[in-house]
Amino acid sequence: SKLFMLEPFQPGKIPLVFVHGLLSDPYVWANMANEMFARPDLLERYQIWGFEYATGEPFLSSAADMRDELWRAEAVFGTDPAFSQTVLVGHSMGGLISKLQITHSGEQLWQAVSRCDIPSIATTDSTRRSLERAFYFGPSNNVAKVIYMGTPHRGSPWARRAIGRIGAKLVEETSSMEAQHQRLISSNPGNFSREFMRRIPTSVDLLRSDSQLLMAMDQLYVANHVQEHSIIGLHRRLLGSGPSDGVVPVSSAFRRGVQSQALIRARHVDIPDKQETVEDLVRILRQHIDASIIKSE
């Protein structure tokens, strides 16, 4: 996993970080980046970054990697006031990765997979540290806004269909990771949920609407200083799930408490490229500039 910049760091410009979705990569944002470069008022105030992660890796580890990368960036650039106004834009599972940068984990995530606390489990110190890093965290002080695009906050029926089967085939645990997981499970019989006993959940696993971990993530408390926005695709009805973008039901992409919620005609994979998406993102980013100016004054 890595956080990267399209250009060297530019003091005074707000980082605009794009996070791709399941079975995707940063190139999904190429059109969006071009749209940003074509608007001088935005280009003057924002610098474009991206976060790349392997969607077959343990999901919470990828989110922890992004937190670490943002913390490292803070250590280098945190004295720049614009850095504290960072905006995250997440498509699909990238929205969930982004959400875990602005929330308090509390005990909810760990209690969704285990019946005992981490200090009580039988494991090595390195495994314990890895679990604490993945399951216990607080929000970034520098992320001021998150924009979700087609994000499955409550899963997708496609986890049990083609995308789930294809994605599952792409998830290959390394022998060391698999051995570590098996030792953890065998050393703590009866202490873990069925979901966690199978393997440490990946992005593919968290598409399942019955995932206890996904349900716990949906209830996490968002930091007070952060504003959220949603852009939701509408393409066709899914049997048993109602209106959707073809992959994520509207009911799953919907999120209470957001500052704005736009519904656009688009398939799931096309949401980042739609002109309506671009226009709504531009609107949000311009409002963010205005709010940042008022705050600095």
XYZ file of C-alpha atoms in Angstrom, residues 20-263:
244
model
C -9.758 3.346 -5.736
C -12.201 0.505 -5.198
C -12.412 -3.279 -5.382
C -10.520 -5.016 -8.226
C -9.375 -1.602 -9.435
C -6.328 0.683 -9.366
C -5.490 4.429 -9.329
C -5.963 4.726 -13.110
C -9.727 4.760 -12.516
C -9.213 8.409 -11.495
C -7.413 9.513 -14.695
C -10.447 11.323 -16.131
C -11.256 12.910 -12.772
C -7.672 14.173 -12.418
C -7.857 15.708 -15.904
C -11.096 17.439 -14.942
C -9.402 18.916 -11.880
C -6.397 20.099 -13.929
C -8.800 21.797 -16.371
C -10.174 24.076 -13.639
C -7.638 26.776 -12.697
C -9.456 27.784 -9.512
C -9.210 24.208 -8.187
C -5.691 23.606 -9.466
C -4.594 26.729 -7.616
C -5.900 25.394 -4.288
C -5.574 21.584 -4.503
C -2.796 19.088 -5.144
C -3.758 15.610 -6.332
C -2.624 12.546 -4.404
C -3.651 8.896 -4.593
C -3.666 5.866 -2.328
C -3.044 2.464 -3.864
C -3.684 -0.823 -2.061
C -4.106 -4.491 -2.955
C -7.801 -5.332 -2.644
C -6.948 -8.955 -1.879
C -5.024 -8.004 1.255
C -6.661 -7.922 4.729
C -8.940 -4.889 4.589
C -8.178 -3.453 8.020
C -4.458 -3.731 7.327
C -4.883 -1.675 4.140
C -6.777 0.978 6.119
C -4.011 0.936 8.749
C -1.421 1.356 5.980
C -3.225 4.484 4.813
C -3.301 5.865 8.365
C 0.435 5.251 8.660
C 1.078 6.927 5.310
C -0.979 9.977 6.311
C 0.848 10.167 9.640
C 4.196 10.026 7.829
C 3.041 12.809 5.527
C 1.981 14.814 8.573
C 5.458 14.419 10.061
C 6.909 15.999 6.920
C 4.229 18.471 5.803
C 2.043 18.935 8.882
C 3.295 22.462 9.544
C 1.494 23.560 6.341
C -2.020 24.785 7.329
C -3.469 23.453 4.048
C -2.527 19.923 5.082
C -5.115 20.047 7.880
C -7.862 20.490 5.248
C -7.141 17.197 3.407
C -10.023 15.767 1.343
C -10.434 12.018 0.686
C -12.458 10.743 -2.293
C -13.231 7.022 -2.204
C -14.914 4.926 -4.879
C -16.578 1.666 -3.827
C -14.425 -0.063 -1.163
C -12.117 2.955 -1.306
C -14.917 4.788 0.484
C -14.721 2.319 3.358
C -10.927 2.666 3.490
C -11.483 6.437 3.669
C -14.135 6.097 6.381
C -11.632 4.296 8.602
C -9.416 7.407 8.469
C -12.050 9.586 10.169
C -13.603 7.271 12.758
C -12.990 6.075 16.302
C -12.707 2.284 16.448
C -13.521 1.980 20.134
C -14.085 -1.693 20.980
C -16.632 -2.265 18.215
C -14.450 -3.779 15.506
C -12.569 -6.161 17.764
C -15.755 -7.270 19.538
C -17.238 -8.074 16.113
C -14.618 -10.809 15.612
C -13.538 -11.898 19.111
C -15.048 -12.870 22.447
C -11.994 -11.832 24.477
C -9.755 -8.774 24.555
C -6.426 -8.663 22.736
C -4.225 -8.820 25.877
C -5.961 -12.094 26.811
C -5.413 -14.002 23.589
C -2.608 -16.506 23.200
C -0.286 -15.253 20.471
C 3.109 -13.729 19.773
C 3.931 -10.108 20.548
C 4.275 -9.291 16.838
C 0.832 -10.736 16.017
C -0.690 -8.870 18.949
C 0.809 -5.607 17.695
C -0.533 -6.288 14.182
C -4.027 -6.877 15.565
C -3.922 -3.739 17.693
C -2.748 -1.697 14.694
C -5.615 -2.986 12.534
C -8.486 -2.976 15.044
C -7.747 -0.009 17.323
C -7.360 3.516 15.981
C -8.594 7.089 16.094
C -9.409 9.590 13.355
C -6.841 11.626 11.465
C -6.716 15.233 12.647
C -5.876 16.394 9.130
C -8.710 14.873 7.103
C -11.489 17.469 6.958
C -13.802 15.953 4.345
C -14.633 12.546 2.831
C -16.596 12.031 -0.385
C -18.045 8.559 -0.939
C -18.817 7.289 -4.448
C -20.881 4.114 -4.730
C -19.615 2.953 -1.333
C -21.183 -0.273 0.039
C -21.590 0.779 3.672
C -23.872 -2.211 4.229
C -22.527 -4.606 1.625
C -23.691 -5.880 -1.738
C -25.564 -8.983 -2.969
C -22.826 -9.340 -5.577
C -20.541 -10.689 -2.845
C -22.356 -13.997 -3.354
C -22.390 -13.714 -7.137
C -19.890 -13.152 -9.937
C -17.830 -10.328 -8.411
C -17.496 -12.270 -5.176
C -16.381 -15.444 -6.944
C -13.913 -13.581 -9.174
C -12.584 -11.553 -6.280
C -12.224 -14.601 -4.046
C -9.969 -16.229 -6.646
C -7.683 -13.189 -6.560
C -7.232 -13.411 -2.794
C -4.167 -15.501 -2.111
C -2.725 -15.404 1.382
C 1.024 -15.783 1.630
C 2.146 -18.985 3.323
C 3.497 -17.009 6.288
C 0.246 -15.040 6.664
C -1.840 -18.204 6.462
C 0.371 -19.980 9.006
C 0.192 -16.999 11.374
C -3.595 -16.944 11.112
C -3.909 -20.679 11.686
C -1.712 -20.480 14.788
C -3.867 -17.665 16.121
C -7.093 -19.625 15.604
C -5.781 -22.935 16.932
C -4.258 -21.282 20.013
C -7.558 -19.604 20.903
C -10.337 -22.156 20.340
C -13.844 -20.733 20.470
C -12.664 -17.147 20.820
C -13.198 -15.905 17.251
C -16.186 -15.383 14.971
C -16.794 -17.698 12.024
C -15.972 -14.816 9.682
C -12.548 -14.300 11.266
C -11.817 -18.012 11.624
C -12.041 -18.461 7.851
C -9.405 -15.766 7.230
C -8.670 -12.167 8.160
C -11.404 -10.344 6.163
C -10.442 -8.779 2.819
C -12.275 -6.205 0.697
C -14.101 -9.086 -1.006
C -15.299 -10.489 2.331
C -16.591 -7.082 3.433
C -18.967 -6.925 0.487
C -21.112 -9.490 2.298
C -24.087 -7.789 3.916
C -24.006 -10.358 6.747
C -20.410 -9.497 7.704
C -20.307 -8.724 11.427
C -17.219 -6.614 10.842
C -18.921 -4.566 8.121
C -21.922 -3.975 10.384
C -19.614 -2.789 13.153
C -17.850 -0.430 10.716
C -21.203 1.068 9.772
C -21.767 2.098 13.401
C -18.392 3.749 14.024
C -18.381 7.297 15.368
C -17.073 9.935 12.928
C -14.856 12.743 14.228
C -16.722 16.011 14.792
C -14.414 18.057 12.574
C -15.110 15.949 9.465
C -17.828 16.486 6.855
C -19.079 13.616 4.681
C -20.716 13.639 1.230
C -22.168 10.824 -0.887
C -22.493 10.331 -4.631
C -24.712 7.323 -5.361
C -25.208 5.556 -8.674
C -28.596 4.507 -10.037
C -28.591 1.997 -12.890
C -31.050 -0.866 -12.339
C -32.912 -2.817 -9.698
C -31.277 -5.789 -8.023
C -33.510 -8.705 -7.105
C -34.284 -8.447 -3.423
C -32.243 -5.248 -2.976
C -34.136 -2.613 -4.956
C -32.562 0.313 -6.890
C -28.806 0.073 -7.332
C -25.842 1.007 -9.500
C -25.754 -2.614 -10.631
C -23.451 -3.664 -7.791
C -24.209 -1.561 -4.705
C -27.857 -1.043 -3.657
C -28.884 2.566 -3.038
C -29.903 1.471 0.459
C -26.297 0.369 1.114
C -24.671 3.474 -0.397
C -27.010 5.785 1.551
C -25.452 7.260 4.693
C -27.226 9.271 7.357
C -25.733 12.526 8.534
C -23.845 13.453 5.368
C -23.712 17.087 4.267
C -24.996 16.259 0.778
C -26.181 13.216 -1.148
C -26.331 13.151 -4.966
C -28.083 10.425 -6.944
